[in-house]
Coordinates of C-alpha atoms and ligand atoms in Angstrom, one line a residue:
X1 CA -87.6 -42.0 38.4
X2 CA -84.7 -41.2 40.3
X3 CA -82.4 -38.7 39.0
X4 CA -79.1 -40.0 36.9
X5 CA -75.8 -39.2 38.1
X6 CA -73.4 -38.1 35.2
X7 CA -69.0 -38.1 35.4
X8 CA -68.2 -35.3 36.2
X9 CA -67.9 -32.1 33.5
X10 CA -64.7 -32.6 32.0
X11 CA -63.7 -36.4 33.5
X12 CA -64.3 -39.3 31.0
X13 CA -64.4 -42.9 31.2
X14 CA -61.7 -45.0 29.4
X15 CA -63.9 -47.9 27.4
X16 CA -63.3 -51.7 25.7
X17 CA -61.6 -51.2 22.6
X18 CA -59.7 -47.8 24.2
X19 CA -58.6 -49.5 27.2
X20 CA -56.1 -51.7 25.7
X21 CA -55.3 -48.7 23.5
X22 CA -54.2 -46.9 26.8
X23 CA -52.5 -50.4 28.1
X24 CA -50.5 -50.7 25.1
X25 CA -49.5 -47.0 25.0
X26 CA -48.7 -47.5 29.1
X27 CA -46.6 -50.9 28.3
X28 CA -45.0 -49.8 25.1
X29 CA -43.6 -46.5 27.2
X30 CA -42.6 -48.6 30.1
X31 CA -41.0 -50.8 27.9
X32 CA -38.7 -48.6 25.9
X33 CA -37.9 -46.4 29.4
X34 CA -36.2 -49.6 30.7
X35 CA -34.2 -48.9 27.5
X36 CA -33.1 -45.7 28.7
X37 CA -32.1 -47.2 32.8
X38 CA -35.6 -44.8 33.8
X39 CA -36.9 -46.4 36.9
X40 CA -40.4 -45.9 38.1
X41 CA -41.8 -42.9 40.9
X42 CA -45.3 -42.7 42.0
X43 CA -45.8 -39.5 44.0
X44 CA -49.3 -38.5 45.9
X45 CA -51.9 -37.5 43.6
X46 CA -52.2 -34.6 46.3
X47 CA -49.6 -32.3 47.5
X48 CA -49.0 -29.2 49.5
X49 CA -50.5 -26.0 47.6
X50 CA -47.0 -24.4 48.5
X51 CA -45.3 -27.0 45.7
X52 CA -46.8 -26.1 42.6
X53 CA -47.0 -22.1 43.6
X54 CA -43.4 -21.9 43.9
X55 CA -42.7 -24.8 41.9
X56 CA -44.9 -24.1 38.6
X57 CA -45.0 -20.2 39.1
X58 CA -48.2 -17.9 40.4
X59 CA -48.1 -16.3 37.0
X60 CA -48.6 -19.1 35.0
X61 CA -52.8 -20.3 34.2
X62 CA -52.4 -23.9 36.2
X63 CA -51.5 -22.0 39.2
X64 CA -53.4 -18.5 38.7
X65 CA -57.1 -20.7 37.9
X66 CA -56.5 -24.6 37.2
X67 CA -55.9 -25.9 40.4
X68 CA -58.2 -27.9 42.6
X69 CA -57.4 -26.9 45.6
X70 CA -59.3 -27.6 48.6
X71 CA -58.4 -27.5 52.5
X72 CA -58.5 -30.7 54.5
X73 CA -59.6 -31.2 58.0
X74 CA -56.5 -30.6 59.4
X75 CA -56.8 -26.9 57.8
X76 CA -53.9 -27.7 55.3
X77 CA -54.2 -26.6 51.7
X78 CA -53.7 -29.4 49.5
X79 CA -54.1 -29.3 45.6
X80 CA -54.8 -32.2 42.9
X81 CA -51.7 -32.2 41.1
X82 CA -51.9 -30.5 37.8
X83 CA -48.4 -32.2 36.3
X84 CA -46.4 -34.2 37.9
X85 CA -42.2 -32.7 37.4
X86 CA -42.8 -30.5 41.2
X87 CA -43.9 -33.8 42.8
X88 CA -41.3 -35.7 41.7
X89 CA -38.9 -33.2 42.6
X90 CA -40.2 -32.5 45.9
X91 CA -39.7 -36.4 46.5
X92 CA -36.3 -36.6 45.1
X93 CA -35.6 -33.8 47.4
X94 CA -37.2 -35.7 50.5
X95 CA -36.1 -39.0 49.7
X96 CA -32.5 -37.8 49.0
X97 CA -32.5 -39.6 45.5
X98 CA -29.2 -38.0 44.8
X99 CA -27.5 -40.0 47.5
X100 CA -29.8 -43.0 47.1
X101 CA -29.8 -43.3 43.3
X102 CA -26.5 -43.3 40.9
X103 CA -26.5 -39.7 39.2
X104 CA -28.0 -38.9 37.0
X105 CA -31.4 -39.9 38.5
X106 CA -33.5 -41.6 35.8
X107 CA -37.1 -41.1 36.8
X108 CA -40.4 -42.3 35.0
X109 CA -44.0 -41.5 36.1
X110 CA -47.5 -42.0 35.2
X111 CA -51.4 -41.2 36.1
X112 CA -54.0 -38.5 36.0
X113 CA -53.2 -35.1 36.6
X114 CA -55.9 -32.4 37.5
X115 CA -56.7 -29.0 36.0
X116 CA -59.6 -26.6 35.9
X117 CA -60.0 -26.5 32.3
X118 CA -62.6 -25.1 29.6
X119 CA -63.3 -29.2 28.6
X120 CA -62.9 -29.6 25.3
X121 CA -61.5 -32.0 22.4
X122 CA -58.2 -32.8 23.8
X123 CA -58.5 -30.8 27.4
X124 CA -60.0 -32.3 30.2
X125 CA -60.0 -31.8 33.6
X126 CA -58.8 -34.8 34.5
X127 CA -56.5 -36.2 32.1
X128 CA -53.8 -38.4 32.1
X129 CA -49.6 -38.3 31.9
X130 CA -46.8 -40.2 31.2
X131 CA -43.6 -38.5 31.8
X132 CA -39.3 -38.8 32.5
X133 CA -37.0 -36.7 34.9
X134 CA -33.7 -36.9 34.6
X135 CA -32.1 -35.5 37.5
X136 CA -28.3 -34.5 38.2
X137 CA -26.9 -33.2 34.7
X138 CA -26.6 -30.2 32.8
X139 CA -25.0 -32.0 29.4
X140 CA -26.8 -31.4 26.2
X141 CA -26.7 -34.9 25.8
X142 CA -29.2 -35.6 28.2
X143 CA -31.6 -33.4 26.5
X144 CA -31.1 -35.1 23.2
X145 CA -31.4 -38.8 24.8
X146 CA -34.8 -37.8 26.0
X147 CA -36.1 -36.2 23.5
X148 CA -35.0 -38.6 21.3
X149 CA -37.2 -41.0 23.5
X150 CA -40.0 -38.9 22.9
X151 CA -39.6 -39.1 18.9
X152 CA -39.3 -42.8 18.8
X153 CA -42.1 -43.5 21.4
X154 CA -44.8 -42.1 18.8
X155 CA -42.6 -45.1 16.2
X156 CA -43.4 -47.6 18.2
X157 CA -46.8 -46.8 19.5
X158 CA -47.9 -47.0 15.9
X159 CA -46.0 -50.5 15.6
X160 CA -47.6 -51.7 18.9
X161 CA -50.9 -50.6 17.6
X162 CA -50.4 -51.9 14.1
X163 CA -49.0 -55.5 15.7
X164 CA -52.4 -55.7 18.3
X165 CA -54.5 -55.2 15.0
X166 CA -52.8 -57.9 13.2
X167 CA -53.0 -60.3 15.9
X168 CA -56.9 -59.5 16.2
X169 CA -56.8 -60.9 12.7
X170 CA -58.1 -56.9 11.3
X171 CA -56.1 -55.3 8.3
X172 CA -54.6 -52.0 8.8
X173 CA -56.0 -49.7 6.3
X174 CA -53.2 -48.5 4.2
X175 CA -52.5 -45.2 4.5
X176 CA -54.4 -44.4 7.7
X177 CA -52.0 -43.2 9.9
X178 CA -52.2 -40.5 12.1
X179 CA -50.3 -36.8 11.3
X180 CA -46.6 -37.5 11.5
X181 CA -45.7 -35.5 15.0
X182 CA -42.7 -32.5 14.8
X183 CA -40.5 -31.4 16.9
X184 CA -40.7 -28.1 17.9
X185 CA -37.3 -26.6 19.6
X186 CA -36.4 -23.5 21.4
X187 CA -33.5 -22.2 23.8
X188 CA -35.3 -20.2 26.7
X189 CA -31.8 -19.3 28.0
X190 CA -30.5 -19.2 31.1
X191 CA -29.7 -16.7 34.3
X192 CA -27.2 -15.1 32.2
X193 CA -29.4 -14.4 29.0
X194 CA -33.1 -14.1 30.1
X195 CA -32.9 -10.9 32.5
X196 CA -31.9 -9.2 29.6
X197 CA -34.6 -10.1 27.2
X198 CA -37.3 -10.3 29.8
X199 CA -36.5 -6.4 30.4
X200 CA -36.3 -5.6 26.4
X201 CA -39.9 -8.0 25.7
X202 CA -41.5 -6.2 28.7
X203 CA -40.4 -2.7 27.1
X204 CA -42.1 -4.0 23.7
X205 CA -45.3 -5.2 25.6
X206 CA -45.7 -2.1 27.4
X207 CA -45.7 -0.1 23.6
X208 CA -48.3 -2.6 22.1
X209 CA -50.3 -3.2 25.8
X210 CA -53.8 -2.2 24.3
X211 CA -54.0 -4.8 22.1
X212 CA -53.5 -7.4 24.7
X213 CA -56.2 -9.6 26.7
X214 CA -56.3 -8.7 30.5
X215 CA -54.2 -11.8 31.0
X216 CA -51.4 -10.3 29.2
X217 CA -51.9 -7.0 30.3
X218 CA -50.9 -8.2 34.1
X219 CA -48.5 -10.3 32.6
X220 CA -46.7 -7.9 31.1
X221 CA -46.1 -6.6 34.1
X222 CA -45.4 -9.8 36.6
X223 CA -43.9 -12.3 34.1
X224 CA -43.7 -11.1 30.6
X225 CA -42.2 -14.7 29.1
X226 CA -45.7 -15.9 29.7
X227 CA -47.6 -13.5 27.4
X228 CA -45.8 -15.7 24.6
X229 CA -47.7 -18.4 25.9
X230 CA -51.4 -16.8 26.1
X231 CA -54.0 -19.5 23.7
X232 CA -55.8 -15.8 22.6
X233 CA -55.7 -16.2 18.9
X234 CA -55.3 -11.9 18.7
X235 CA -52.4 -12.5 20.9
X236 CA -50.9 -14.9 19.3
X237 CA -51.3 -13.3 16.4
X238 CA -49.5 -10.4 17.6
X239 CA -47.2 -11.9 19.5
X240 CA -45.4 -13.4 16.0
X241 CA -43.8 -9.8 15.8
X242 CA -42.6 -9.7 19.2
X243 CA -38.6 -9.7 20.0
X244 CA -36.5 -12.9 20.5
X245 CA -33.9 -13.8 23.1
X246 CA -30.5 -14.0 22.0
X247 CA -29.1 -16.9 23.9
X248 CA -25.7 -15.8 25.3
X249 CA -22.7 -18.4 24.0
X250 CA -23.0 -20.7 26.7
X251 CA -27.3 -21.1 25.9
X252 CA -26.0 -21.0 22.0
X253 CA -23.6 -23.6 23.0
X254 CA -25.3 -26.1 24.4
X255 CA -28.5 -25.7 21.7
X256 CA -25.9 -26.4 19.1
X257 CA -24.6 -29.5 20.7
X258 CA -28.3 -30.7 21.4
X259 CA -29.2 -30.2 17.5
X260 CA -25.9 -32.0 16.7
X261 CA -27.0 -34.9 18.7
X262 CA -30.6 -34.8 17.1
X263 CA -29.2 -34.6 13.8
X264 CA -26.8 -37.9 14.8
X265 CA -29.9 -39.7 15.5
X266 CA -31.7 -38.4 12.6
X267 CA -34.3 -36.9 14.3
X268 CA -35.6 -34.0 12.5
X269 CA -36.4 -30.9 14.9
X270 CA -37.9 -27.4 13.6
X271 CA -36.4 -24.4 15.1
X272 CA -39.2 -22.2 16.5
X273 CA -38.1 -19.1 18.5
X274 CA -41.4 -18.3 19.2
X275 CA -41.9 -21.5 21.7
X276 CA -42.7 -20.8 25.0
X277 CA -43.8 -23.0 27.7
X278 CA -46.7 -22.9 30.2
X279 CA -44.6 -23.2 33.2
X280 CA -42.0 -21.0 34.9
X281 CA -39.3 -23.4 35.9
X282 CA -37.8 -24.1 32.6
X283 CA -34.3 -22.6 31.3
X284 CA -31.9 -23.4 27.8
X285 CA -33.8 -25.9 25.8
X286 CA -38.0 -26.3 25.9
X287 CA -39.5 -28.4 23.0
X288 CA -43.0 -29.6 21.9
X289 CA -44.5 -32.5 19.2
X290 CA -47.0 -31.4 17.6
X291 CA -48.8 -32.7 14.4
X292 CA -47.0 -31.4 11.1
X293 CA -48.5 -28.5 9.7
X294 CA -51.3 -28.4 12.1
X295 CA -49.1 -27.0 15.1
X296 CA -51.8 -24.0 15.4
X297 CA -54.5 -25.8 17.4
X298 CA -54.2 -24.8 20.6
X299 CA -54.6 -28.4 22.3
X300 CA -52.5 -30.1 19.5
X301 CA -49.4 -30.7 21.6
X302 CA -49.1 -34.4 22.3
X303 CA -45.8 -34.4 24.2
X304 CA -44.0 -31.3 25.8
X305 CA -40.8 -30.4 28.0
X306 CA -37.5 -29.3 28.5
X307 CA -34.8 -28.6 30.6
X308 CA -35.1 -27.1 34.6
X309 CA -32.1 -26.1 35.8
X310 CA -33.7 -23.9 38.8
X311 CA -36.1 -25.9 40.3
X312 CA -34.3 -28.5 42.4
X313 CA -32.9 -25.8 44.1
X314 CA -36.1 -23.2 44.0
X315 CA -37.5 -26.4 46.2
X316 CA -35.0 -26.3 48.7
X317 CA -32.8 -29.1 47.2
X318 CA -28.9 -28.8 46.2
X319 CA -28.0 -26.9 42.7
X320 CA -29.1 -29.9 40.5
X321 CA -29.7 -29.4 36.8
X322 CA -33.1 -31.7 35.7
X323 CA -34.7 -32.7 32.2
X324 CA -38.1 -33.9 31.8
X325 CA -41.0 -33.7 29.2
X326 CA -44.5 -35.4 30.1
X327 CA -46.7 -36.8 27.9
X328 CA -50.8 -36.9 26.9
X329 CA -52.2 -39.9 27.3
X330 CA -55.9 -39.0 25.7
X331 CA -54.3 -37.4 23.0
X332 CA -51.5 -39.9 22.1
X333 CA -54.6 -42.5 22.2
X334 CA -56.4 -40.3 20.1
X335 CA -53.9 -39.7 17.5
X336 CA -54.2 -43.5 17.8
X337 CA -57.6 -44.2 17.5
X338 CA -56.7 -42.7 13.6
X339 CA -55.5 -46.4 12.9
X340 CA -59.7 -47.6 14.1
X341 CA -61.6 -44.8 12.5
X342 CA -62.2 -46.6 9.4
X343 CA -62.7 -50.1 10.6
X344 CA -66.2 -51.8 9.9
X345 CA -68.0 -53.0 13.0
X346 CA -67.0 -56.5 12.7
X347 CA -63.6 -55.8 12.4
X348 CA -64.0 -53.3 15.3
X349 CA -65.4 -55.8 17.3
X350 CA -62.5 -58.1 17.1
X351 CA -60.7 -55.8 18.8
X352 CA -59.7 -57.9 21.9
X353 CA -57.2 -57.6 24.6
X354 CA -56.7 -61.4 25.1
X355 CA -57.4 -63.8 23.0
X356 CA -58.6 -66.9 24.6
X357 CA -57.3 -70.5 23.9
X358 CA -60.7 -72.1 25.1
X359 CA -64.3 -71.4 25.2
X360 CA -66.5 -74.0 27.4
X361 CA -70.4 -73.9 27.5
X362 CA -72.9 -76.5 29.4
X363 CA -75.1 -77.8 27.3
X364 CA -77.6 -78.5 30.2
X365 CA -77.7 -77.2 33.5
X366 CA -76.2 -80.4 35.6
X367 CA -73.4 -80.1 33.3
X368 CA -72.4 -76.5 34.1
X369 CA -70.6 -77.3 37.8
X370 CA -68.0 -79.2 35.7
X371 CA -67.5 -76.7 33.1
X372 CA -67.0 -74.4 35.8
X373 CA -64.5 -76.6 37.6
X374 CA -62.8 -77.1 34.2
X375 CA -62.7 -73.2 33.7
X376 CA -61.2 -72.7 37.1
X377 CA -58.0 -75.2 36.9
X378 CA -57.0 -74.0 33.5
X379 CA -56.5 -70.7 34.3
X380 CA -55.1 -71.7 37.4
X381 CA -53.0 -73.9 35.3
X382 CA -52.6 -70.4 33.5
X383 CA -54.8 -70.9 30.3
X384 CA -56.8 -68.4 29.3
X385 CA -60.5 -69.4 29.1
X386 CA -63.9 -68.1 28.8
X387 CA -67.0 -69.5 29.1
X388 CA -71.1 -69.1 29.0
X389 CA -72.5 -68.9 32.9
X390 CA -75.4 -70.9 31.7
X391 CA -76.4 -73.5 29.7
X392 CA -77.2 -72.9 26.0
X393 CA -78.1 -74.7 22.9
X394 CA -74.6 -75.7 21.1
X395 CA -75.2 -73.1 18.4
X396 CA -75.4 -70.3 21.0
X397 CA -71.9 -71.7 22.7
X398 CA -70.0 -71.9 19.0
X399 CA -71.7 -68.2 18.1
X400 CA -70.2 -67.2 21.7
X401 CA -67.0 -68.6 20.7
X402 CA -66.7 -66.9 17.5
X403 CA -67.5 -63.4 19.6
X404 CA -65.2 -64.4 21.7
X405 CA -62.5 -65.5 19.1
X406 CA -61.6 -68.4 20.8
X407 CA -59.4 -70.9 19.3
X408 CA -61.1 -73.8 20.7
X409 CA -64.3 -75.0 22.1
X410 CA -65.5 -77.7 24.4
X411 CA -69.1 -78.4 25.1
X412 CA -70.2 -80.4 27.8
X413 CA -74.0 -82.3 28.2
X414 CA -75.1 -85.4 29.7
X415 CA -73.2 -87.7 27.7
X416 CA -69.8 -86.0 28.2
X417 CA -70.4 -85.9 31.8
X418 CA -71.3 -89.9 32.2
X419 CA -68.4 -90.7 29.3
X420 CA -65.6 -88.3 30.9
X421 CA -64.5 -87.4 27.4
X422 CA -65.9 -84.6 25.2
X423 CA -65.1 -83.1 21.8
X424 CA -62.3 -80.1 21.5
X425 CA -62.8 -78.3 18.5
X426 CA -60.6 -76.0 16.7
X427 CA -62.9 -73.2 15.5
X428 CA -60.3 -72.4 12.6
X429 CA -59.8 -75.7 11.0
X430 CA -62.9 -76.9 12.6
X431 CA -60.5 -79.9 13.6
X432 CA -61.7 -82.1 16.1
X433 CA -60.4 -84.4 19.3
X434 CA -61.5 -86.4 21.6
X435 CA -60.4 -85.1 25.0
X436 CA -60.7 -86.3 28.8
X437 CA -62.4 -83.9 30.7
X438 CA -59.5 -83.4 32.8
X439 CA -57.4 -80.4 33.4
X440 CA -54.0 -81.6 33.3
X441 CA -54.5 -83.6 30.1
X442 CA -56.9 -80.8 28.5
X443 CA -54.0 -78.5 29.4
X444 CA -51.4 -80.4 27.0
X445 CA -54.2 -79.6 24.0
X446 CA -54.3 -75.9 24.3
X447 CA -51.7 -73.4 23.0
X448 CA -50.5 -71.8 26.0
X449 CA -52.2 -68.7 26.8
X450 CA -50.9 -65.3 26.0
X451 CA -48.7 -65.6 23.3
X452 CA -51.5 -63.1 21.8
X453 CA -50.3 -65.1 18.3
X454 CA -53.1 -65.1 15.7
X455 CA -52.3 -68.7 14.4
Ligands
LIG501 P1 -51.6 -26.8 26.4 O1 -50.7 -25.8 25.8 O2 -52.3 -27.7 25.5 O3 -52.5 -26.3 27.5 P2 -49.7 -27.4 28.4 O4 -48.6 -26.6 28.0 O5 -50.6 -26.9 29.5 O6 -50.6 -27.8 27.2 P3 -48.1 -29.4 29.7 O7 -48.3 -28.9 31.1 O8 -46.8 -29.2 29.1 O9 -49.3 -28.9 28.7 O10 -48.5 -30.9 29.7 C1 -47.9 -31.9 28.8 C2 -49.0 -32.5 27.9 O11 -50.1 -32.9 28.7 C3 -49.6 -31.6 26.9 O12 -48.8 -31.6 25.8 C4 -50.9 -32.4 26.6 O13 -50.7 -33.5 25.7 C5 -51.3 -32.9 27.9 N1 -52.3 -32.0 28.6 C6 -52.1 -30.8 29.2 N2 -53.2 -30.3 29.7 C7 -54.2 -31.2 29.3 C8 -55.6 -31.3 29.5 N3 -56.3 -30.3 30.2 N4 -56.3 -32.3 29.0 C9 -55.6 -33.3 28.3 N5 -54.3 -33.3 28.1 C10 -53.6 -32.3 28.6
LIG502 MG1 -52.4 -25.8 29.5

């Protein structure tokens, strides 16, 4: 036997019911970003190695061993993009996006996103994003309005999810919802403030460097911010003790003003000084969701950003003061899939994307052009309709149906085919009518397609 081929180690392949999991968190995002004037950017899923060195930092673990980096033909080194802020970036820098777009820039993007990862529950190598830039203002209120988008996305993904159940006719378990996500909120500061503590934490590191992982111990001495970030659960442990920046007034200043603005909203944000963030580019105000209480896992972030002051320019742009946070897709669906865990199979197997108005079946073979035909000029007539590619016994059709959750059915033998007329039946009052077999006028007894209402 020839030998299987398997994905790839960390990769994984998005499957019926998940799939319209992933659409609906896709559409639900894109939905409530239109909200918020955020326009759409699709970058290269490669880019020039050069971005995401300078860009993300050398220091930090994407750049120093996630990257898939590889050289072309032309002898270029190119990397799969491991996030997606420096692309963006680098385009709104090339595409002059400051000139082209009114200020500030309100950017969206989405897709997969590429790191060399230990795979695990919630880290995979290639995984999938869905983030916002806002590019072009340093006001706190920016800040607030996004992260504020980033609270009230997980709201309405549970609403979305909870409405796509309902319509598939299954009852959401009560109670069964997924960890309520917090918002975790720290002030990195700024060029004013950091210098200062980066010099005092470094001082502290080097005291307590025996304890540290070889990570930390170069760290320490490169970029000592980053130690706060290290997964090592002996670092981390020690790194609760280590000193905290004191954000000079302007850093305290606009902090205050972003909490204010939570607080206005009523969104509830937990103060953790001990937040760091992966990458190097960020300055004043980082934040994370993570689930309640269970914040320690070290792949429990769902959504994660913050403000980047620097790196517009650190690419060779104007001064230009940026926002963003990016969000996981496979763990946003998985904190999803909550709502399905306890569904029995039946239920589970209602779980449709569409919902068709009509299911066709030939009951001989002669009849099965003409159902075909049929098929074809209701969709095209925009009905939604499925049918059986060969002809069955009518109890095979109707259990087809049922699978199917079609509203209505239509079969079609020998008799149909010399009368022109055929039976439509409503598999939910098991209502019957006699129907030409003709598109237009078969059309006028459907429910239009895609109203996705359960009736
Ligand atoms: P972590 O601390 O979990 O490694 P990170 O700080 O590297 O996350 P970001 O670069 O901020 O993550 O990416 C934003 C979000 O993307 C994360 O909060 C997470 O939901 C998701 N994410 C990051 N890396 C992976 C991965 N390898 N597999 C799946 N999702 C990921
Ligand atoms: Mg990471």
């Amino acid at each position: 036997m020839t030998q299987r081929i398997t994905a790839p180690r960390g990769t994984h392949d998005t499957l019926p019911p998940d799939e319209r999991l992933v659409a609906l968190v896709e559409e639900t995002a894109a939905r409530l970003f239109a909200r918020h004037g955020l326009r759409e950017i699709r970058t290269p899923i490669f880019e020039a190695t050069e971005l995401f060195a300078r860009g993300v930092g050398t220091e930090t673990d994407m750049v120093a061993k996630e990257m898939y980096t590889f050289t072309d033909r032309g002898d270029r080194s190119l990397t799969l993009r491991p996030e997606g802020t420096a692309g963006v970036v680098r385009a709104y820098v090339e595409g002059r996006l400051d000139q082209a777009l009114p200020q500030p820039a309100r950017l969206w993007y989405g897709g997969p996103m590429f790191r060399y990862e230990r795979p695990q529950k919630g880290r995979q190598r290639q995984f999938h994003q869905i983030g916002v830039e806002v590019l072009g203002s340093s006001s706190p209120a920016i800040d607030a309005e996004m992260i504020v988008l980033a609270h009230d996305l997980q709201q309405e993904l549970l609403d979305a999810v909870c409405a796509w159940l309902r319509d598939c006719g299954v009852e959401v378990p009560a109670g069964l919802e997924p960890t309520p996500l917090e918002v975790r909120i720290n002030s990195l500061g700024d060029a004013a403030c950091r210098p200062v503590y980066r010099e005092a934490l470094q001082e502290w590191l080097r005291q307590g460097a025996g304890t540290y992982c070889a990570d930390c111990l170069r760290r320490t001495e490169s970029n000592p911010l980053r130690v706060l970030d290290c997964k090592v659960p002996a670092c981390r442990t020690r790194n609760a003790g280590a000193p905290r920046l004191q954000p000079c007034a302007s850093c305290q200043d606009h902090a205050a003003q972003v909490r204010a603005l939570l607080e206005a909203a009523d969104v509830r944000v937990v103060e953790d000084p001990a937040l760091v963030r992966g990458l190097d580019y960020y300055s004043r105000t980082v934040f994370e969701m993570v689930p309640a209480g269970g914040g320690e896992a070290a792949q429990a972030t769902v959504c994660a950003g913050g403000r980047y002051d620097g790196l517009v320019a650190e690419l060779g742009g104007a001064d230009t003061p940026a926002f963003g946070w990016a969000l996981g897709l496979e763990r946003t669906v998985q904190r999803l899939e909550t709502l399905l865990a306890d569904l029995s199979p039946q239920d589970r197997s209602r779980l449709r994307a569409d919902r068709p108005v009509l299911f066709m079946g030939a009951l001989e073979a002669r009849a099965l052009p003409e159902v075909f035909r049929l098929g074809v000029a209701l969709r095209r007539l925009g009905f939604s309709v499925q049918w059986l590619p060969a002809a069955a016994k009518p109890d095979r059709i109707l259990k087809a149906a049922v699978r199917a959750d079609a509203r209505q059915v239509l079969l079609v033998g020998s008799d149909e085919l010399s009368s022109g007329r055929a039976r439509l039946k409503d598999l939910a009052t098991r209502e019957q009518r006699d129907v030409n077999l003709v598109a237009a006028e078969l059309g006028t007894c459907l429910k239009p397609a895609g109203t996705g209402l359960a009736s």
